[in-house]
Amino acid sequence: MDCILGVGGRDNETITKVFELTEEQQENLKSWSAELKVRNDILKDKSKYLMKKNEESSPEVLLTVSKEYGSIMDSMKRNVRMIDKRLLTSFNKAQYERYVKLCSQLALRPIHINRSVDEN
């Protein structure tokens, strides 16, 4: 299972403290949290509409609806992972190593970011 940070959730303050985010990272965290909320609110509204529209549908229709609902939930999970990855990409080496260590302690798979950028 992926080791998500939970950007946009109730843990933004914890993320800031645990990883000792810089001012710029804190501003990005706030901005990306807002973006995630907008993205996922749209998907939540879509899922609510889908469920309401099909409240009294036949079992056959409900099977199709459940697949659509699952697809919406998958999109929301991808949004969370995408935003977490953005923040992780902004981490310095020490912050990212702390993240990997915490994930290891929780037996979760860290989100890999490409650190092979030549900084010379």
XYZ file of N, CA and C in Angstrom, residues 36-49 69 71-79:
72
model
N -6.644 20.196 -4.579
C -7.156 18.843 -4.367
C -8.617 18.875 -3.928
N -8.942 19.815 -3.060
C -10.327 19.937 -2.591
C -11.265 20.217 -3.764
N -10.886 21.129 -4.636
C -11.724 21.455 -5.788
C -11.873 20.225 -6.687
N -10.748 19.578 -6.990
C -10.792 18.385 -7.856
C -11.697 17.302 -7.270
N -11.510 17.015 -5.986
C -12.266 15.917 -5.392
C -13.702 16.294 -5.048
N -13.969 17.570 -4.807
C -15.358 17.992 -4.595
C -16.179 17.764 -5.864
N -15.580 18.015 -7.008
C -16.264 17.760 -8.281
C -16.590 16.271 -8.403
N -15.622 15.429 -8.058
C -15.844 13.981 -8.132
C -16.867 13.520 -7.093
N -16.842 14.116 -5.896
C -17.841 13.765 -4.872
C -19.239 14.105 -5.359
N -19.383 15.293 -5.947
C -20.691 15.694 -6.471
C -21.144 14.729 -7.566
N -20.216 14.324 -8.397
C -20.532 13.383 -9.472
C -20.995 12.040 -8.887
N -20.322 11.581 -7.843
C -20.704 10.298 -7.238
C -22.065 10.405 -6.547
N -22.334 11.522 -5.877
C -23.637 11.708 -5.227
C -24.763 11.716 -6.261
N -24.520 12.414 -7.362
C -25.525 12.464 -8.430
C -25.768 11.069 -8.995
N -18.989 4.196 -10.038
C -18.663 4.743 -8.717
C -17.220 4.385 -8.346
N -14.794 3.813 -10.353
C -13.920 4.614 -11.201
C -13.744 6.029 -10.638
N -14.830 6.594 -10.121
C -14.763 7.925 -9.505
C -13.859 7.877 -8.276
N -14.019 6.852 -7.439
C -13.190 6.715 -6.232
C -11.713 6.540 -6.618
N -11.447 5.779 -7.663
C -10.070 5.610 -8.148
C -9.486 6.945 -8.590
N -10.291 7.768 -9.247
C -9.830 9.091 -9.672
C -9.475 9.953 -8.470
N -10.269 9.858 -7.426
C -9.990 10.632 -6.216
C -8.671 10.169 -5.585
N -8.442 8.877 -5.559
C -7.187 8.346 -5.011
C -5.997 8.806 -5.846
N -6.163 8.814 -7.172
C -5.077 9.294 -8.051
C -4.783 10.764 -7.803
N -5.829 11.549 -7.552
C -5.634 12.969 -7.239
C -4.816 13.134 -5.960
